[in-house]
Coordinates of C-alpha atoms and ligand atoms in Angstrom, one line a residue:
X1 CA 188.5 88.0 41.3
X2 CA 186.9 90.4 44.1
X3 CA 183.8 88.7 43.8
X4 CA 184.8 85.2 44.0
X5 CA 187.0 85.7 46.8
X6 CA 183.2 87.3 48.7
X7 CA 182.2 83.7 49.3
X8 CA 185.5 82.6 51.2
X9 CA 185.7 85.6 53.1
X10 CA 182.1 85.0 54.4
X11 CA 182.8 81.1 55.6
X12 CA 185.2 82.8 57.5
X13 CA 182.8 84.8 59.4
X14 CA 181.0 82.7 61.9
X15 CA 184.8 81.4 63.2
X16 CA 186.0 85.0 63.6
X17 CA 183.1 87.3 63.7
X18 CA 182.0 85.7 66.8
X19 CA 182.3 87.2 69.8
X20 CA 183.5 84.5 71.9
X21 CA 181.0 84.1 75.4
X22 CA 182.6 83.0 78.1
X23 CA 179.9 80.0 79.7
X24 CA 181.8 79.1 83.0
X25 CA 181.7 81.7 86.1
X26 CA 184.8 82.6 87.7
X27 CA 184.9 80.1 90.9
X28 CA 184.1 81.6 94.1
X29 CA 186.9 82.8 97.4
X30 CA 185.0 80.6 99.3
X31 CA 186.5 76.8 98.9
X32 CA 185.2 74.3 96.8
X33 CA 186.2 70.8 96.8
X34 CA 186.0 69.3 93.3
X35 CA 187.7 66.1 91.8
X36 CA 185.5 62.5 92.0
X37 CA 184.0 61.1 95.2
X38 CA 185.5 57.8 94.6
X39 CA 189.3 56.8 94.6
X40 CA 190.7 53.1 93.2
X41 CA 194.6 51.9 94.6
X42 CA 195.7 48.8 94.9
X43 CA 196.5 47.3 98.8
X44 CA 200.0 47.8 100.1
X45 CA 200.6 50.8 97.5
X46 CA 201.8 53.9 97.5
X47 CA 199.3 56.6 97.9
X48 CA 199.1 60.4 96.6
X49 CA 196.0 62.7 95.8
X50 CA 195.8 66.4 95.9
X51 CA 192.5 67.3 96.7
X52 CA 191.1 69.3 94.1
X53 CA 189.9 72.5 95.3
X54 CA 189.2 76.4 93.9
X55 CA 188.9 79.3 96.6
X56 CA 191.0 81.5 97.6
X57 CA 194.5 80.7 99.1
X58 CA 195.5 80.1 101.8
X59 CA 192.9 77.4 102.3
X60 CA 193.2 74.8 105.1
X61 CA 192.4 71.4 104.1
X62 CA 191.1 68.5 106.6
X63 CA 190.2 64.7 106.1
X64 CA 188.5 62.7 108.2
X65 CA 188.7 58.4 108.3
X66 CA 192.0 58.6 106.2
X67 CA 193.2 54.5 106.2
X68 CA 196.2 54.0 108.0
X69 CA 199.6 55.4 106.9
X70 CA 197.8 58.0 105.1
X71 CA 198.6 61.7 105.8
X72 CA 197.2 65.3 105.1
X73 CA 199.2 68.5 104.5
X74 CA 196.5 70.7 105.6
X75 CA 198.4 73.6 103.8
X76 CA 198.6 72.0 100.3
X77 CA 195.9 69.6 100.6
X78 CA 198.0 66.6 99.6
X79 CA 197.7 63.5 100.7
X80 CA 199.9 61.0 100.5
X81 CA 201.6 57.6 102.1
X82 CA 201.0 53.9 101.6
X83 CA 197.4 52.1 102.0
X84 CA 197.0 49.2 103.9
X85 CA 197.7 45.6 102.6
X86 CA 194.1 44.3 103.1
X87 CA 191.0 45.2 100.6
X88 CA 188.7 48.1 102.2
X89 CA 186.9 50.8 101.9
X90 CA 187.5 54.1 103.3
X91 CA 185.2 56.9 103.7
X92 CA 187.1 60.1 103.9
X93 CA 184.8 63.4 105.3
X94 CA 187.4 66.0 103.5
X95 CA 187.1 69.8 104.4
X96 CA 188.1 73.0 103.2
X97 CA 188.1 76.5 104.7
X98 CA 189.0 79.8 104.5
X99 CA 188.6 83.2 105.2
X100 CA 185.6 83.5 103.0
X101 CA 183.6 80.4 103.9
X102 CA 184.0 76.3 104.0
X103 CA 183.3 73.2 102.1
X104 CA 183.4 69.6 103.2
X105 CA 182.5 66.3 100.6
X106 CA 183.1 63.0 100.7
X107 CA 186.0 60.8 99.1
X108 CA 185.4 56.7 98.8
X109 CA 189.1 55.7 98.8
X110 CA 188.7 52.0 97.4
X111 CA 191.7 50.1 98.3
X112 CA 190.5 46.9 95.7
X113 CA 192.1 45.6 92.6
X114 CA 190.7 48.1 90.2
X115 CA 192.4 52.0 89.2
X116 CA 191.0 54.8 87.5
X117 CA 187.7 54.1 88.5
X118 CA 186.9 57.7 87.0
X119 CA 188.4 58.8 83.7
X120 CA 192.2 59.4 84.1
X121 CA 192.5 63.5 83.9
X122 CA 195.5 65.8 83.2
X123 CA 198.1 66.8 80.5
X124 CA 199.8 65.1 77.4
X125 CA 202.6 66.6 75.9
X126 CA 202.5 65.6 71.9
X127 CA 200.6 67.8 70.3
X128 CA 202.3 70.4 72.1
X129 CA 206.1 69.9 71.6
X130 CA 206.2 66.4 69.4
X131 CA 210.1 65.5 69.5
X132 CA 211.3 68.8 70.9
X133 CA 209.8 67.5 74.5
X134 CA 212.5 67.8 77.2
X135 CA 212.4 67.6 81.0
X136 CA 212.1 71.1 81.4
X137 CA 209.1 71.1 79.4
X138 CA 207.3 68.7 81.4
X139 CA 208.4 70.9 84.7
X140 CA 206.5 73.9 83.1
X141 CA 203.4 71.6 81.9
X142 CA 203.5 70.5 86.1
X143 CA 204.0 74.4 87.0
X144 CA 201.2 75.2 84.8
X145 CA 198.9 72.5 85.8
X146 CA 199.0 74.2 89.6
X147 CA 199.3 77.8 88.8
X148 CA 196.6 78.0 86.1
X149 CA 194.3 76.2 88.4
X150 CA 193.7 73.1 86.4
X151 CA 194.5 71.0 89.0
X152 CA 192.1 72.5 91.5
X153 CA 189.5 71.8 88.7
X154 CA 190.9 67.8 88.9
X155 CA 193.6 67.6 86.3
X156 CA 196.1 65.4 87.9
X157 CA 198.5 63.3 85.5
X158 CA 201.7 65.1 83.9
X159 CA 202.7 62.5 81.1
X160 CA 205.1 62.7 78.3
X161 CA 204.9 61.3 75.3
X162 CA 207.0 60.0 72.7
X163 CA 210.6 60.8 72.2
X164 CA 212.3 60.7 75.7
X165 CA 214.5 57.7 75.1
X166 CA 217.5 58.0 72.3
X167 CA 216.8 57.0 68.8
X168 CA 219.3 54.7 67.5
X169 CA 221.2 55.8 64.4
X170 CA 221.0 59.0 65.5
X171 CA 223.9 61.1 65.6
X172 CA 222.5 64.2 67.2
X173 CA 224.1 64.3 70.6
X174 CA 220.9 65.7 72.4
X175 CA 218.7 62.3 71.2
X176 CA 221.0 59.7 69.9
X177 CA 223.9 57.3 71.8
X178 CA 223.7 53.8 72.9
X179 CA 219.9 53.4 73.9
X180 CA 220.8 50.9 76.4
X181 CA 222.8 50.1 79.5
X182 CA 225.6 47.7 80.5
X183 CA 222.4 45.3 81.7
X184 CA 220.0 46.0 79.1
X185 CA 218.2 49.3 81.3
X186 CA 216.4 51.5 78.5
X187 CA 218.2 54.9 79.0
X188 CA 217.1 58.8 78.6
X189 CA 218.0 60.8 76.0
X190 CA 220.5 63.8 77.0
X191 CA 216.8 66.1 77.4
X192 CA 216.0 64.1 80.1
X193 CA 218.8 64.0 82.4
X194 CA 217.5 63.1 85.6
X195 CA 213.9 60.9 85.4
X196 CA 213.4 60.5 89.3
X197 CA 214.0 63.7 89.8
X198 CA 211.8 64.7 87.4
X199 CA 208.7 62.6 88.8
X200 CA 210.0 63.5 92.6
X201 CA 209.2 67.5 90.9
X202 CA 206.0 66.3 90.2
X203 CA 204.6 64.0 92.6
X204 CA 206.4 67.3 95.1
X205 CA 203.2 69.4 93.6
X206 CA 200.5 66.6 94.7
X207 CA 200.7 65.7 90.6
X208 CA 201.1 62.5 89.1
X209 CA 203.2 61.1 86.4
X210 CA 202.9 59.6 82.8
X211 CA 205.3 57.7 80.2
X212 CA 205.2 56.4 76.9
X213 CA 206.5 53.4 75.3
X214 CA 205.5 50.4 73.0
X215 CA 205.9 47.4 72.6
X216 CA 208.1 47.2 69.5
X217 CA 211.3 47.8 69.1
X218 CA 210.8 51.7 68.2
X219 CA 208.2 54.0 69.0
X220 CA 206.2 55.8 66.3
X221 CA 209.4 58.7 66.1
X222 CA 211.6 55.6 65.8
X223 CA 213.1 56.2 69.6
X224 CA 214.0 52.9 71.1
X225 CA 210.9 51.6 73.3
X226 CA 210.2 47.6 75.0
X227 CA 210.5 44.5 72.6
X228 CA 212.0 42.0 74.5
X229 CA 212.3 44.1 77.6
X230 CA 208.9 44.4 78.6
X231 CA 209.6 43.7 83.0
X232 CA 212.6 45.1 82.6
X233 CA 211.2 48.3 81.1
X234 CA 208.3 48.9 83.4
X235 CA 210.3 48.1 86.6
X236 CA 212.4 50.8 85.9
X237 CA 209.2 53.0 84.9
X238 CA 208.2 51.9 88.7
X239 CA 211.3 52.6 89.7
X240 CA 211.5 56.2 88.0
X241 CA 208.6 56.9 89.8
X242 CA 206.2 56.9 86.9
X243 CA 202.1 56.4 87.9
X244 CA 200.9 56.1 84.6
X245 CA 202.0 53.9 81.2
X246 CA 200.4 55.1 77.3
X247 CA 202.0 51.8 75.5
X248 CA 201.1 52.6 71.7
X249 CA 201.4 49.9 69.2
X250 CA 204.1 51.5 66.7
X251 CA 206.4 49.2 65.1
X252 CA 204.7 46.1 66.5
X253 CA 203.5 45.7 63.8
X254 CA 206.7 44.2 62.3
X255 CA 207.0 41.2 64.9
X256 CA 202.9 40.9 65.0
X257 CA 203.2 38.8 61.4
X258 CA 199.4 38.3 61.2
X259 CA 196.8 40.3 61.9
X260 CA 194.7 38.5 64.3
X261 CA 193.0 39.2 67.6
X262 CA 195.6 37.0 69.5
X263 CA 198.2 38.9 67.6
X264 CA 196.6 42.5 68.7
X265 CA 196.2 41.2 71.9
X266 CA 199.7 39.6 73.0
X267 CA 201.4 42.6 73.8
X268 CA 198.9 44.1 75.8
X269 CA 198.7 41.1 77.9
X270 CA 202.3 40.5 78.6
X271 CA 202.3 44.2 79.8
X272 CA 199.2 44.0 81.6
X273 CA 200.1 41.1 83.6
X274 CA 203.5 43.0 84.5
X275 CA 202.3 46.4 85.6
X276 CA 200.1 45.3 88.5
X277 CA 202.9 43.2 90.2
X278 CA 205.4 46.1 90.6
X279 CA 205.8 48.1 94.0
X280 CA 203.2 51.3 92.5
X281 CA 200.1 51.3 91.3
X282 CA 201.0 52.3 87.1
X283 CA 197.4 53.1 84.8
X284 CA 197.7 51.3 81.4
X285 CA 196.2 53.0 78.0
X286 CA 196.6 51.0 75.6
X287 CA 196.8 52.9 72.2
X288 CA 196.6 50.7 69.3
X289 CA 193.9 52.9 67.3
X290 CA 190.9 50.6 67.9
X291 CA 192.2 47.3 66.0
X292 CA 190.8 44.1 67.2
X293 CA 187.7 46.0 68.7
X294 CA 190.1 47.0 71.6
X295 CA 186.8 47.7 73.4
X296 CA 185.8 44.6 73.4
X297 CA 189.4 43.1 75.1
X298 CA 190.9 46.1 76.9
X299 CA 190.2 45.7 80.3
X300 CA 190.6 41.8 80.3
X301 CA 194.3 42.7 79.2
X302 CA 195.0 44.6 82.1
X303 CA 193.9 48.3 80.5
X304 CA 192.5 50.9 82.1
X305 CA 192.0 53.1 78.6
X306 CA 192.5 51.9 75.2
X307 CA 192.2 54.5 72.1
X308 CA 189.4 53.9 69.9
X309 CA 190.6 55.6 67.0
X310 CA 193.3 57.2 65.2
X311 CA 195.3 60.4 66.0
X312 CA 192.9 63.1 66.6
X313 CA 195.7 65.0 65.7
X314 CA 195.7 64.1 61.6
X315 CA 191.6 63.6 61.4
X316 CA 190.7 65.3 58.3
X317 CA 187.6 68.0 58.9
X318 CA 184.8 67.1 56.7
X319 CA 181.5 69.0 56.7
X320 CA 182.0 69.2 60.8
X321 CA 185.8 69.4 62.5
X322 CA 187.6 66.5 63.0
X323 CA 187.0 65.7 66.5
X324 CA 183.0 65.6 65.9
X325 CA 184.2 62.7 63.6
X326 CA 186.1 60.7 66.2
X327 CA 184.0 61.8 68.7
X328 CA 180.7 60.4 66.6
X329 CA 182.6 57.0 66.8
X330 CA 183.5 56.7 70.2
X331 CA 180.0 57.5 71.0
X332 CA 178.6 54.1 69.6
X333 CA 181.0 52.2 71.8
X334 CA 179.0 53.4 75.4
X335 CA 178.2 50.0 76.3
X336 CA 182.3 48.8 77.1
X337 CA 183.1 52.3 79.2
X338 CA 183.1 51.7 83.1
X339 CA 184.6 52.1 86.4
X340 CA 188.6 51.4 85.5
X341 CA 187.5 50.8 81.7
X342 CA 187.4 53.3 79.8
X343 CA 187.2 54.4 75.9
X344 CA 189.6 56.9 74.7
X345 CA 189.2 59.1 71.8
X346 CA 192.4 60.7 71.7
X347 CA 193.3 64.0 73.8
X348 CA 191.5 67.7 74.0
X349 CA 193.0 69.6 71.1
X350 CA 191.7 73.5 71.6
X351 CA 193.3 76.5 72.7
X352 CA 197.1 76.8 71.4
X353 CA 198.1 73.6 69.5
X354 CA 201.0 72.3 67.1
X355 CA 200.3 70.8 64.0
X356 CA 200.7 67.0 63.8
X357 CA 201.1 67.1 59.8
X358 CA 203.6 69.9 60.1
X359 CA 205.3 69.6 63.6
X360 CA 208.3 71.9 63.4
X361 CA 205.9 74.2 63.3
X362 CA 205.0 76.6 66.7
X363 CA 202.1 76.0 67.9
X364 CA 199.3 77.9 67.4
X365 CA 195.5 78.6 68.3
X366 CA 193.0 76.1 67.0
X367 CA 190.8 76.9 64.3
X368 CA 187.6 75.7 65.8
X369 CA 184.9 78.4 66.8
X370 CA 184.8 78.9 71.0
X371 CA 181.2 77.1 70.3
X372 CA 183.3 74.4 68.5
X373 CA 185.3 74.3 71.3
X374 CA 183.2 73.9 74.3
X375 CA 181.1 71.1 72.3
X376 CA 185.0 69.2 72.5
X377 CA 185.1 69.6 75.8
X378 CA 181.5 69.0 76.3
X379 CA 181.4 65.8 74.2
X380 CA 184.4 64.0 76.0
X381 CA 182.7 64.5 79.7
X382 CA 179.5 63.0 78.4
X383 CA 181.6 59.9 76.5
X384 CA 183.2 59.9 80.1
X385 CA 186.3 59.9 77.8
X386 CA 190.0 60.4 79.8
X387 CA 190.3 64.2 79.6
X388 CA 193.9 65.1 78.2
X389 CA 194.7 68.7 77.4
X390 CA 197.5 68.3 74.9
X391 CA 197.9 72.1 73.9
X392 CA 200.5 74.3 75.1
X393 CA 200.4 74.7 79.0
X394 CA 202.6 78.4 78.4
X395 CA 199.6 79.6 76.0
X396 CA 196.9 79.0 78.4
X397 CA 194.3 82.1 77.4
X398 CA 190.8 82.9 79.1
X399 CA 188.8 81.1 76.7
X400 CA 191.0 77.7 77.2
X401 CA 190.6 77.6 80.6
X402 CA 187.0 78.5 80.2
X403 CA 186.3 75.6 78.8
X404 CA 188.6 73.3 80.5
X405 CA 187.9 74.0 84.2
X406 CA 184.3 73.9 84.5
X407 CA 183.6 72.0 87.6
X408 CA 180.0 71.0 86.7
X409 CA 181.0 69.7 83.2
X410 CA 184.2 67.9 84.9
X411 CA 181.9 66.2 87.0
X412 CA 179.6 65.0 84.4
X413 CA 183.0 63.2 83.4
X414 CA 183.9 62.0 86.7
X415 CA 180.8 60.6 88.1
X416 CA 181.1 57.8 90.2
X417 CA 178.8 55.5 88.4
X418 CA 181.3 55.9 85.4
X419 CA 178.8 55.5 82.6
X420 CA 179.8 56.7 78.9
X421 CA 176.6 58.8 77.3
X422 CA 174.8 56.9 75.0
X423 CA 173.1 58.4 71.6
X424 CA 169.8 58.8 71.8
X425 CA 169.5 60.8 68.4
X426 CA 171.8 61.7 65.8
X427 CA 171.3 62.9 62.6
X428 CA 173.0 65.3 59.6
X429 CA 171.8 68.3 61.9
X430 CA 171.5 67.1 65.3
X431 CA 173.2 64.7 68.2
X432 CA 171.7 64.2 71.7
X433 CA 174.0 62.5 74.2
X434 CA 172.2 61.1 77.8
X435 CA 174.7 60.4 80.4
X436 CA 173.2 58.3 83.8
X437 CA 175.0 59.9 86.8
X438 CA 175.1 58.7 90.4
X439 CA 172.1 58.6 92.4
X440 CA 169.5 58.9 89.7
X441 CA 170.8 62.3 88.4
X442 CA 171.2 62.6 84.7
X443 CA 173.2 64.5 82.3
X444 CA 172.2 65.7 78.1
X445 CA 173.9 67.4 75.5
X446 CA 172.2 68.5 72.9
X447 CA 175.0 69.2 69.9
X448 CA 174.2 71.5 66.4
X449 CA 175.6 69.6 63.7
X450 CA 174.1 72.1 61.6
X451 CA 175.5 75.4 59.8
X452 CA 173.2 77.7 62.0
X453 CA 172.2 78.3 65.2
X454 CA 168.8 75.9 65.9
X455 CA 166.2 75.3 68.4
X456 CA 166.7 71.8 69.8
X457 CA 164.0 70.0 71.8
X458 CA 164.2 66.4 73.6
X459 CA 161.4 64.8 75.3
X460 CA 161.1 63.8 79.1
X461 CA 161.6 60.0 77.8
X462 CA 164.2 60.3 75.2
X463 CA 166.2 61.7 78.7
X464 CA 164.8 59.4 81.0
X465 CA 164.2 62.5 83.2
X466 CA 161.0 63.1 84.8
X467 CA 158.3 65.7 83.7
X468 CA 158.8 68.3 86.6
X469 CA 162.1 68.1 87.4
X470 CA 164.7 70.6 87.5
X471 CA 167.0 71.2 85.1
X472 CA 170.7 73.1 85.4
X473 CA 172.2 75.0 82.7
X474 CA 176.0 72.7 83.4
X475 CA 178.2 75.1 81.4
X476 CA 176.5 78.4 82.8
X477 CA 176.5 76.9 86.4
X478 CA 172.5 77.8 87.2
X479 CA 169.1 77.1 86.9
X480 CA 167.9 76.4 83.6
X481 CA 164.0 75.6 84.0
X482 CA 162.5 72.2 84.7
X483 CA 161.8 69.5 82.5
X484 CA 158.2 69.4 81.1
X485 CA 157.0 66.7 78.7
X486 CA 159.5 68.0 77.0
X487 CA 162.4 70.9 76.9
X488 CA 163.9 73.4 74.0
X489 CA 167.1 75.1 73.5
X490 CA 168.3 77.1 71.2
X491 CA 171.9 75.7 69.9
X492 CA 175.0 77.7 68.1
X493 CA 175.9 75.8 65.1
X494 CA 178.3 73.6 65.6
X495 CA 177.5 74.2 69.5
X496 CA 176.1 72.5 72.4
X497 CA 174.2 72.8 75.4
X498 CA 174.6 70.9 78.7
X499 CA 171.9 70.3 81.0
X500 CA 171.6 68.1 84.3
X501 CA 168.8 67.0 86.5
X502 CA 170.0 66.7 89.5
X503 CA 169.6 64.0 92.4
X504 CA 166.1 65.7 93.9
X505 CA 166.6 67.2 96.9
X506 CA 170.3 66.6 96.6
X507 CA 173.1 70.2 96.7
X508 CA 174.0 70.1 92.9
X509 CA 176.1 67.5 91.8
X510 CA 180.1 68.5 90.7
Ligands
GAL1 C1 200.9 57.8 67.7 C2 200.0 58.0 68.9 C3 200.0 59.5 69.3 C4 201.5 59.8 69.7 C5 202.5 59.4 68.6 C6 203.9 59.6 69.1 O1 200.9 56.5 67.3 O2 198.7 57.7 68.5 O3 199.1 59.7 70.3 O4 201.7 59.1 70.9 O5 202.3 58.1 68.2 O6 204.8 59.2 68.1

């Protein structure tokens, strides 16, 4: 009995024996602007955008070459108003200061047909608080978002999931009643009592917002979502205040009789030709689990995102974690990602999660290594994947944050050129992502698929980075060495390391 129980205990080890490292620096008092240099929004709309920044507060923001009817609040950094009805490009000189020092960088705001011309960032609530989710939680995921300084790192969209309209049949005052108005208006449940003045809360903090519905008849927890009320449904979204639309396939499936591509596609195109004609600019994720090649359609529908898989949540680890699995098969799909396209592999699931198989359950933290971890988080800015935290934004510990507020890594993710990583090796033990970034710099990850730590080597042309050029360590934030004809690390198992050559004679890319 002692002895066979040996053998367990010792798998255990590497997950807890492991003294986690903490990779990112703590970010300087002086400012530093972060976020992506390039901004999409569609002419005549409305405009909001709270310049992500760290430093020490009070900092005192300025913007230069802002398109008309287009304001700063140099105390918060916010900036907000309507753009101008014509196409254009605007090329806003933004600047920080503070006591300790200053920082100034460049914003493209793009006023064209196209949004989230970087990967959407910010925070999903279902993995957090399933159908418990009320308006109060959502007010403490915004809160959170500001206080814990995720937003200064770029984190920007507040959206709730599932389970804020009633479900019909039910007879729990707090989620049931008539799930419609007098005129056919989709209606809260009694959690949500006030809509636009819940996104009014948000949008007050420079944040944006998201909602959730499909286009069946029910969502997946059976509340009442769109069939047959598609316009209707996202005007009042617009009219709610909402910036942001996850439309997840659900109980389609019982009006979609066949399973074709026009079938998979119908939806998503009624939708997609509704949300760019109402009075504020609305992102659309499609989230239909990959059927159809969604890839291959997404953006000609009208999406901005489209899932690529199934739920994170319910992947089953096999020799490596679940997400390595999803993550391994968003990878192939590189070639469809793009500015305002991009392919989603479900949210960031580390830190303090609930359980998707048992969801009464309180969440709890992860149990992936901190090297586990930080290969998530380092594997969805490569795949230039939407970046979701969808753990609990009251549980928000060192090591979390660690991982999810490194400026360097985010900007690997948000680069302008908006290309996804492509594979340039995988095998059992080893996966090596190469992500182009703007101006000739170039990002790698090199990932240990294997049950101990390894030395990992790529060549100068597996990277496409020239022999001699200097290489930064991303997660550590510093010089790394330079690239010869070709470069070693040494990788924890199940681990990664980030490197990135910057644009030569160029300040570091972020
Ligand atoms: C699933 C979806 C999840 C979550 C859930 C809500 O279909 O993939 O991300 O939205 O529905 O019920």
């Amino acid at each position: 009995m002692r002895l066979s129980i040996i053998p367990f205990l010792l798998c255990l080890l590497p997950a807890f024996a492991q003294q986690a490292e903490l990779r990112t620096p703590p970010p300087g008092k002086a400012p530093r602007i972060n976020g992506p240099s390039v901004y999409g929004v569609r002419p005549g709309k409305p405009f909001l955008y709270r310049i992500p920044c760290t430093g020490e507060r009070p900092v005192r923001f300025t913007a230069k070459g802002l398109p008309q009817g287009i304001s700063l609040d140099g105390a918060t950094g916010i900036l907000s108003g309507k753009v101008p009805a014509r196409k254009g490009e605007y090329r806003v000189q933004l600047g920080a200061s503070n006591g300790a020092g200053k920082d100034g960088r460049l914003l493209r705001i793009v006023v064209g047909d196209t949004l989230a011309l970087t990967p959407p960032m910010g925070w999903n609530d279902w993995y957090t608080h399933y159908t418990r989710i009320t308006d109060k939680l959502m007010r403490q995921g915004a809160d959170a978002m500001i206080a814990s300084g995720m937003a200064d790192a770029g984190y920007q969209y507040v959206n709730i999931d599932d389970c804020w309209s009633r479900k019909a049949g039910s007879t729990d005052p707090e989620i049931g009643g008539e799930p419609r108005g007098p005129n056919g208006e989709i209606l809260t449940n009694a959690r949500f009592p006030d809509m636009k003045g819940l996104t009014d809360y948000i949008h007050s903090k420079g944040l944006k917002a998201g909602i959730y519905s499909s286009p069946g008849p029910a969502t997946c927890a059976k509340f009442v979502a769109s069939w047959q009320h598609e316009e209707q449904d996202a005007r009042t979204f617009a009219a709610w205040g909402f910036d942001f639309l996850k439309y997840d396939w659900c109980t389609y499936g019982s009006i979609a009789k066949e399973k074709s591509l026009v079938a998979f596609q119908t939806p998503y195109k009624l939708m997609g030709g509704i949300l760019p004609r109402l009075d504020r600019d609305v992102v659309f994720n499609l989230c239909q689990y990959g059927m159809g090649d969604v890839w291959k359609w997404g953006a000609e529908v009208g999406g901005h995102s489209w899932r690529t898989t199934g739920d994170l949540g319910l992947e089953k680890d096999s020799r490596l974690p679940g997400f390595y699995t999803i993550g391994l098969r968003n990878a192939k799909l590189h070639e469809f990602a793009g500015p305002g396209r991009w392919n989603d592999p479900d949210y960031l699931l580390i830190g303090t999660v609930g359980d998707a198989r048992n969801q009464s359950a309180p969440p709890k933290p992860v149990a992936l290594t901190a090297d586990e971890q930080y290969s998530y988080m380092s594997m969805w800015s490569l795949m230039a994947a939407p970046l979701f935290y969808s753990g609990d934004m009251n549980h928000l510990d060192e090591l979390t944050l660690n991982i999810l507020t490194n400026t360097e890594i985010i900007a690997i993710n948000q680069d302008a050129l908006g290309r996804q990583a492509h594979i340039v090796r995988q095998n059992e033990d080893e996966l090596v992502l190469v992500k182009p970034l703007e101006g000739g710099a170039v990002a790698f990850g090199l990932f240990n698929l294997s049950q101990a730590p390894r030395k990992m080597r790529v060549t100068a042309k597996e990277t496409g980075i020239k022999d001699g050029r200097e290489l930064r360590d991303a997660w550590r934030q510093k010089v790394a060495g330079k690239m010869g004809v070709d470069f070693e690390a040494t990788v924890a198992r199940h681990g990664v390391e980030v490197f990135i050559a910057p644009v030569q004679g160029r300040r570091q890319t972020r």
